[in-house]
């Protein structure tokens, strides 16, 4: 059936990951089915939360604790009169050592130093680019923070400034690292490693809403190469912390090229020179049909994970991908890559059940 | 939202998408089949204060609501002081609708009502509705009065993709669920109606052989592939995009006799418009051969040429399409929409299955 | 949107006078019928370079029915550009096209206001689609071109007082004229185009009798035919054999693709004929 029209369903509870179960709040939600209790008064929560609960949901204005030993982190503020720590967002409390912070359930990405992000150029200014990273402000990428082709020792000249569009133009995608933050929270990026730079040979997915339960989470490995099934070659996955994901056919990494050419030529500058020449290409390599299919499949897995409230990181993605391949095998064969709607729910169920 | 609004994608992505969609069968970014629509949620009669209403949500979060209201209006241009006998029959024959009796407005958040793109959408939707001339006839009460129908289409979410098919399907459902109060007066006297809403007949009575409201589908072509329900990324690499409105032909009993009748409805083509695809305003890619930031040339830092030489099409490099579309390609697109048992048919079937009320 | 800068006409539609039926009987039979061949277009007069202050300009007149030598459709087009975009607009690798079509208030039977109404904006969108296919856009980054068309007379005869609903078919004729004149003005302005684009209209018409068969005519005048069932307006590039804009509207009998294809073919034919006139007049200007 090419088109499926369904009646609107009641809101279903999101899949709770095993380590995020919060008994009290869940039972609260399910007991009156989301309806307001019209008979009795809605009881206000007691002013002090019990401290032995590991995770609990707080709302803005709710006092978390007035114990002076805690330091306050993100999502909280200190009430001026009572010097108690009060939550400023709706989310879950997290404690690390003595730091108390509240992670909102859904919020825009806020850049931190050292984050690996995928961004899109939206503006080209005199000596820098403005990059959209899905944060509240555009990040900036100065011309001095990119690798100019020709090696590290190549000097930046006026020609480079006039030719700034040949490096990155409007609409280009790149992977970069947050170098520092402005005082107003805007990020400054750099691509000064050979593993950063312009992206090509693949597709882009935006996973919106970074927060507690779902979306891309900060994890150990944000960039990796995985072997795809059905005869496709290796695929590169880049999970930007800001929720922008890039899936592409494996481009020979500069490090690999360096290793290859190490024996042949001498001198580090020569190696970097030869390697960095491909950095700013916007021409795709030839990509086979199987590779395109598997790339589409992974993109479907990412979307299915997000639509069903699961977090997106290496582990989930790899498991989800293998699950999807199996589902396709049981279904109509490797051509079957659609993972929206019901199939996505099936996939999510299989993952959380495992 | 405008058909040619700049969709920000890099030339590498555009080249990849175009190549993926040119394969046989095309590989769409979300893995759908070329004739597969995204799942959608639909409900009707959500607004009790209107004569008919409907709401549709697409999977990507875009949502539209349509409300239909009717008012009795005096017919202009009728100067009958003559008391005509002839009764009901003559009156029926004289039934003629006028296109001004239907007023359709489209509201899209962030765009003014007289914006070119909104006007285009409104014109397309009302054209489809009034094309066969039969719709306005339903609004005739008597020679002096008629119903004036106000169709208000509101897109609730900011437009992420070209909203035409969403608005059209929602309008279709709203019209199906529209009821007009039952007429109790007779002849040409001032009309008065039955208070009982349950007795109000549907504008499109179910189960009879009257025509149904039209639907408008967005179809695009990349190379030799015909793709339905495109997302905005797919539109950004389209060679040609058409908005095709089809309606159902009234089937009379005689034509259903006989074996060998192909399954599916008999569809009528009501209107076709080309939509300017955003692919024409996309940034071009630069082939490696002429890229001054690539290859040995980059390290040598030679002075760039004053004006870039126009390159031939290179594989893997995106170029915005030029010129138009071949007539044969457009005809194939229209044919694909109209074919019996094809996509338009299935969409109409699915809409039929939505319970009214 | 109240227009406070001008002294406007009466608010609300103006209704043309309706005459008693008895006297009109005689006139009704005098309604002109089509005398051209079904595949012939009306005579056109096209001249470029009429507005010296603009980068490019053109003027088009198409003769009307009945009376020879009297023209019914008059269009004037001016092109300004390519010129630089306003300072704060984002970078654009292509030329930015903006079209502006306006009927003069006295152009049609029912007086139009000074501000553009939705039908004129719709025409502008069609025109933009038609021209975008012809212009080589990436030769002019960071630039814009403005195409302004005034329809001075809209080809609506006095005899059509009784007829309603002919508005759309008139719009199609106006659109095809707009495409042709804009193409001439663009060539006059020296903007690179892949080909000259011209507009053509074909219609499926039927007589008033019950047994009249439907036939396809090109360049129709709505008042000459009893019933127009369907029509399409095509913008066509003859050298590349490509359509840049197609607008079809009507009530097709059954889902018969044959009639639709024939209609499109005839529209292409009309467009080719108009293109010949266009090319000739451009050639004359150069000489």
Coordinates of C-alpha atoms in Angstrom, one line a residue, chain A residues 2-350:
Chain A
X2 CA 1.8 3.1 -1.1
X3 CA -0.1 5.3 1.4
X4 CA -1.0 4.6 5.0
X5 CA -3.5 6.9 6.7
X6 CA -4.0 6.2 10.4
X7 CA -6.3 7.7 12.9
X8 CA -4.5 9.8 15.6
X9 CA -3.4 7.6 18.5
X10 CA -3.3 8.5 22.1
X11 CA 0.1 9.5 23.4
X12 CA 2.1 6.4 24.0
X13 CA 4.7 6.3 26.8
X14 CA 8.2 6.6 25.5
X15 CA 10.5 3.6 25.8
X16 CA 12.4 3.9 29.0
X17 CA 16.0 2.8 28.7
X18 CA 17.0 0.4 31.4
X19 CA 19.0 2.8 33.4
X20 CA 16.6 5.7 33.2
X21 CA 13.6 4.2 35.0
X22 CA 12.0 6.5 37.3
X23 CA 9.3 4.7 39.2
X24 CA 7.5 7.5 41.0
X25 CA 7.1 9.8 38.0
X26 CA 6.0 7.0 35.7
X27 CA 3.3 5.8 38.0
X28 CA 2.1 9.3 38.4
X29 CA 1.8 9.7 34.7
X30 CA 0.0 6.4 34.1
X31 CA -2.3 6.5 37.1
X32 CA -4.6 9.2 35.8
X33 CA -3.8 8.7 32.2
X34 CA -2.6 12.2 31.7
X35 CA -5.9 13.8 32.7
X36 CA -6.0 16.5 35.3
X37 CA -7.6 15.4 38.6
X38 CA -10.6 17.6 38.7
X39 CA -12.0 16.3 42.0
X40 CA -9.2 16.9 44.3
X41 CA -6.5 19.5 44.4
X42 CA -3.2 18.7 42.6
X43 CA -0.8 18.2 45.5
X44 CA 2.2 20.4 45.4
X45 CA 5.4 18.5 45.8
X46 CA 7.1 18.8 49.2
X47 CA 9.7 21.5 49.3
X48 CA 12.6 19.2 49.9
X49 CA 13.2 16.2 47.7
X50 CA 14.4 13.0 49.4
X51 CA 18.0 12.6 48.6
X52 CA 18.1 8.9 48.3
X53 CA 16.2 8.9 45.0
X54 CA 18.7 8.4 42.2
X55 CA 16.8 10.1 39.4
X56 CA 13.8 12.3 39.7
X57 CA 12.1 14.8 37.5
X58 CA 12.0 18.4 38.6
X59 CA 10.3 21.5 37.1
X60 CA 11.5 25.1 37.0
X61 CA 11.2 26.7 40.4
X62 CA 11.4 23.5 42.4
X63 CA 13.9 23.5 45.2
X64 CA 16.3 20.6 44.8
X65 CA 18.2 20.9 48.0
X66 CA 19.5 23.5 50.5
X67 CA 22.4 21.5 51.6
X68 CA 25.5 23.8 51.2
X69 CA 27.9 21.0 50.2
X70 CA 26.6 20.8 46.7
X71 CA 27.9 23.0 43.8
X72 CA 25.4 24.0 41.3
X73 CA 25.8 23.1 37.6
X74 CA 23.8 23.6 34.5
X75 CA 20.0 24.1 34.6
X76 CA 20.0 25.4 38.2
X77 CA 20.3 28.7 40.0
X78 CA 20.7 29.8 43.5
X79 CA 17.6 31.3 45.1
X80 CA 18.8 34.7 46.4
X81 CA 16.8 34.7 49.7
X82 CA 17.4 31.1 50.9
X83 CA 20.6 30.1 49.1
X84 CA 19.0 26.8 48.1
X85 CA 19.7 25.3 44.7
X86 CA 16.6 25.7 42.6
X87 CA 16.0 24.0 39.2
X88 CA 15.6 26.3 36.3
X89 CA 14.5 23.8 33.6
X90 CA 12.3 20.8 33.5
X91 CA 14.4 17.7 33.5
X92 CA 16.2 15.0 35.5
X93 CA 18.7 15.7 38.3
X94 CA 22.2 14.4 37.7
X95 CA 24.9 14.3 40.3
X96 CA 28.6 13.9 39.6
X97 CA 30.8 14.1 42.6
X98 CA 29.7 17.3 44.3
X99 CA 28.2 18.9 41.2
X100 CA 24.4 19.0 41.0
X101 CA 22.9 19.8 37.6
X102 CA 19.6 19.3 35.9
X103 CA 19.5 17.9 32.4
X104 CA 16.5 19.1 30.5
X105 CA 14.4 16.6 28.7
X106 CA 14.7 18.4 25.4
X107 CA 16.8 21.4 24.7
X108 CA 18.8 23.0 22.1
X109 CA 22.4 22.0 21.8
X110 CA 24.8 24.1 23.9
X111 CA 28.4 24.0 22.7
X112 CA 31.1 22.9 25.1
X113 CA 34.8 23.1 24.4
X114 CA 36.1 20.0 22.8
X115 CA 32.8 18.9 21.2
X116 CA 33.0 17.3 17.9
X117 CA 30.3 18.9 15.7
X118 CA 29.0 18.7 12.2
X119 CA 28.0 22.1 10.9
X120 CA 26.8 23.8 7.7
X121 CA 28.2 27.0 6.4
X122 CA 25.5 29.7 6.2
X123 CA 27.5 32.9 5.7
X124 CA 30.8 33.8 4.3
X125 CA 32.3 36.9 5.9
X126 CA 35.6 38.8 5.4
X127 CA 38.0 36.4 7.2
X128 CA 35.7 33.8 8.7
X129 CA 32.7 31.6 8.1
X130 CA 29.5 31.5 10.1
X131 CA 28.5 27.9 10.7
X132 CA 25.1 26.6 11.8
X133 CA 25.6 23.9 14.4
X134 CA 22.1 23.8 15.7
X135 CA 22.9 25.9 18.8
X136 CA 21.2 29.2 19.7
X137 CA 23.9 31.2 17.9
X138 CA 25.9 30.6 14.7
X139 CA 29.4 29.4 15.4
X140 CA 32.3 31.0 13.7
X141 CA 35.2 29.4 11.9
X142 CA 38.1 31.8 11.3
X143 CA 40.2 31.6 8.2
X144 CA 43.2 31.1 10.5
X145 CA 41.7 28.0 12.0
X146 CA 41.6 25.8 8.9
X147 CA 44.2 23.8 7.2
X148 CA 45.3 25.4 4.0
X149 CA 46.1 22.9 1.3
X150 CA 49.8 22.7 0.9
X151 CA 50.7 21.7 4.4
X152 CA 51.1 23.4 7.7
X153 CA 53.9 25.6 6.6
X154 CA 51.9 27.3 3.9
X155 CA 51.5 30.9 4.7
X156 CA 48.1 32.6 4.6
X157 CA 48.0 35.3 2.0
X158 CA 45.6 37.9 0.8
X159 CA 44.8 35.7 -2.1
X160 CA 43.3 33.2 0.3
X161 CA 41.0 35.9 1.8
X162 CA 39.8 36.8 -1.7
X163 CA 39.4 33.2 -2.6
X164 CA 37.7 32.3 0.7
X165 CA 34.8 30.7 -1.1
X166 CA 37.0 28.1 -2.7
X167 CA 37.6 26.6 0.7
X168 CA 34.1 26.6 2.1
X169 CA 31.1 28.1 0.4
X170 CA 27.6 28.5 1.6
X171 CA 25.8 25.2 2.1
X172 CA 29.0 23.1 2.6
X173 CA 29.0 20.6 5.4
X174 CA 32.1 20.2 7.6
X175 CA 33.1 18.4 10.7
X176 CA 35.0 20.5 13.3
X177 CA 35.8 20.8 16.9
X178 CA 34.8 23.5 19.3
X179 CA 38.0 25.3 20.2
X180 CA 36.7 27.9 22.6
X181 CA 33.5 29.7 23.6
X182 CA 32.7 33.4 23.4
X183 CA 31.4 34.9 26.6
X184 CA 27.9 34.9 25.2
X185 CA 28.0 31.2 24.5
X186 CA 28.9 31.3 20.8
X187 CA 31.3 28.7 19.7
X188 CA 34.6 29.1 17.8
X189 CA 35.5 26.1 15.7
X190 CA 38.6 24.8 14.1
X191 CA 39.5 22.1 11.7
X192 CA 43.1 21.9 12.3
X193 CA 43.4 18.1 12.2
X194 CA 43.4 16.0 9.2
X195 CA 40.3 14.1 10.4
X196 CA 38.2 17.3 10.3
X197 CA 37.2 19.1 7.1
X198 CA 34.7 19.2 4.3
X199 CA 32.3 16.2 4.0
X200 CA 31.4 14.5 0.9
X201 CA 30.3 11.1 -0.6
X202 CA 27.4 10.7 1.8
X203 CA 24.1 11.9 3.3
X204 CA 23.3 14.1 6.2
X205 CA 20.6 13.6 8.9
X206 CA 19.6 16.1 11.5
X207 CA 18.5 14.7 14.8
X208 CA 16.9 17.5 16.7
X209 CA 16.4 18.1 20.3
X210 CA 19.4 17.0 22.4
X211 CA 18.5 16.1 25.9
X212 CA 18.2 13.5 28.5
X213 CA 16.7 10.5 26.9
X214 CA 17.0 10.6 23.1
X215 CA 19.1 12.2 20.5
X216 CA 22.8 12.0 20.1
X217 CA 24.6 11.7 23.4
X218 CA 28.2 12.6 24.1
X219 CA 30.1 9.3 24.2
X220 CA 33.5 7.9 23.8
X221 CA 33.6 7.6 20.1
X222 CA 31.8 10.0 17.8
X223 CA 33.5 9.0 14.6
X224 CA 34.0 5.5 13.4
X225 CA 34.1 3.3 10.4
X226 CA 31.8 0.3 10.2
X227 CA 31.6 -2.6 7.8
X228 CA 28.3 -2.7 6.1
X229 CA 26.4 -5.8 4.9
X230 CA 25.3 -6.9 1.5
X231 CA 28.5 -6.2 -0.3
X232 CA 28.8 -2.5 0.5
X233 CA 32.2 -1.4 1.5
X234 CA 33.2 0.3 4.8
X235 CA 31.1 3.3 5.8
X236 CA 32.1 6.3 7.8
X237 CA 29.8 7.5 10.5
X238 CA 30.2 10.9 12.2
X239 CA 27.8 11.6 15.1
X240 CA 28.1 15.3 15.8
X241 CA 27.3 16.1 19.4
X242 CA 24.9 18.8 18.2
X243 CA 22.7 16.2 16.7
X244 CA 23.9 16.4 13.1
X245 CA 24.9 13.1 11.7
X246 CA 26.9 12.3 8.6
X247 CA 27.0 8.9 6.9
X248 CA 29.2 8.4 4.0
X249 CA 31.3 5.9 2.0
X250 CA 34.6 5.5 3.6
X251 CA 37.1 8.1 2.4
X252 CA 40.7 7.0 2.9
X253 CA 41.6 8.8 6.1
X254 CA 44.5 11.1 5.9
X255 CA 46.2 9.1 8.6
X256 CA 46.0 6.0 6.5
X257 CA 47.4 7.8 3.6
X258 CA 50.2 9.1 5.7
X259 CA 51.0 5.6 6.8
X260 CA 51.0 4.4 3.3
X261 CA 53.2 7.0 1.9
X262 CA 55.4 7.1 4.9
X263 CA 57.7 4.5 3.5
X264 CA 57.8 6.0 0.0
X265 CA 58.6 9.7 0.7
X266 CA 60.5 11.4 3.4
X267 CA 59.7 14.4 5.4
X268 CA 56.5 15.1 7.3
X269 CA 55.7 18.3 5.4
X270 CA 55.6 16.5 2.1
X271 CA 53.1 13.9 3.5
X272 CA 50.8 16.5 4.8
X273 CA 51.1 18.4 1.6
X274 CA 50.0 15.5 -0.5
X275 CA 47.3 14.5 1.8
X276 CA 45.7 17.9 2.3
X277 CA 45.2 18.5 -1.4
X278 CA 42.0 16.5 -1.4
X279 CA 40.6 18.3 1.6
X280 CA 38.5 20.9 -0.1
X281 CA 37.1 18.8 -2.9
X282 CA 33.4 18.9 -3.6
X283 CA 33.5 16.2 -6.2
X284 CA 32.1 12.9 -5.1
X285 CA 33.8 9.7 -5.8
X286 CA 32.0 7.0 -7.7
X287 CA 29.8 5.2 -5.2
X288 CA 28.2 1.8 -5.9
X289 CA 24.6 0.9 -5.6
X290 CA 25.0 -1.4 -2.6
X291 CA 26.9 1.3 -0.7
X292 CA 24.1 3.8 -1.4
X293 CA 21.6 1.3 -0.2
X294 CA 23.3 0.6 3.0
X295 CA 23.9 4.3 3.7
X296 CA 20.1 4.8 3.3
X297 CA 19.5 1.9 5.6
X298 CA 21.7 3.4 8.4
X299 CA 19.9 6.8 7.9
X300 CA 16.7 5.0 8.4
X301 CA 18.0 3.4 11.6
X302 CA 19.0 6.8 12.9
X303 CA 15.6 8.3 12.2
X304 CA 13.8 5.3 13.7
X305 CA 15.9 5.5 16.9
X306 CA 15.0 9.2 17.2
X307 CA 11.3 8.8 16.5
X308 CA 11.0 6.1 19.1
X309 CA 12.8 8.0 21.8
X310 CA 16.0 6.0 22.0
X311 CA 19.5 7.5 22.3
X312 CA 21.8 7.5 19.3
X313 CA 25.3 6.4 19.9
X314 CA 27.7 3.9 18.4
X315 CA 26.4 1.0 20.3
X316 CA 22.8 1.5 19.6
X317 CA 23.5 2.4 16.0
X318 CA 25.5 -0.7 15.3
X319 CA 23.0 -3.0 17.0
X320 CA 20.2 -1.2 15.2
X321 CA 21.9 -1.6 11.9
X322 CA 22.4 -5.3 12.3
X323 CA 18.8 -5.7 13.5
X324 CA 17.6 -3.8 10.4
X325 CA 19.7 -6.0 8.1
X326 CA 18.1 -9.0 9.7
X327 CA 14.6 -7.6 9.4
X328 CA 15.2 -6.9 5.7
X329 CA 16.4 -10.5 5.2
X330 CA 13.3 -11.8 6.8
X331 CA 11.3 -9.3 4.7
X332 CA 11.8 -8.7 1.1
X333 CA 15.5 -9.0 0.8
X334 CA 18.3 -6.4 0.9
X335 CA 16.3 -4.0 -1.2
X336 CA 13.9 -3.4 1.6
X337 CA 15.3 -0.3 3.4
X338 CA 12.2 1.5 4.5
X339 CA 12.2 2.0 8.3
X340 CA 9.6 4.6 9.0
X341 CA 6.3 4.2 10.8
X342 CA 5.6 0.7 12.0
X343 CA 8.8 -0.8 10.9
X344 CA 10.7 1.7 12.9
X345 CA 8.6 0.8 16.0
X346 CA 9.4 -2.8 15.3
X347 CA 13.1 -2.0 15.2
X348 CA 12.9 -0.1 18.4
X349 CA 11.0 -2.8 20.2
X350 CA 13.6 -5.4 19.1

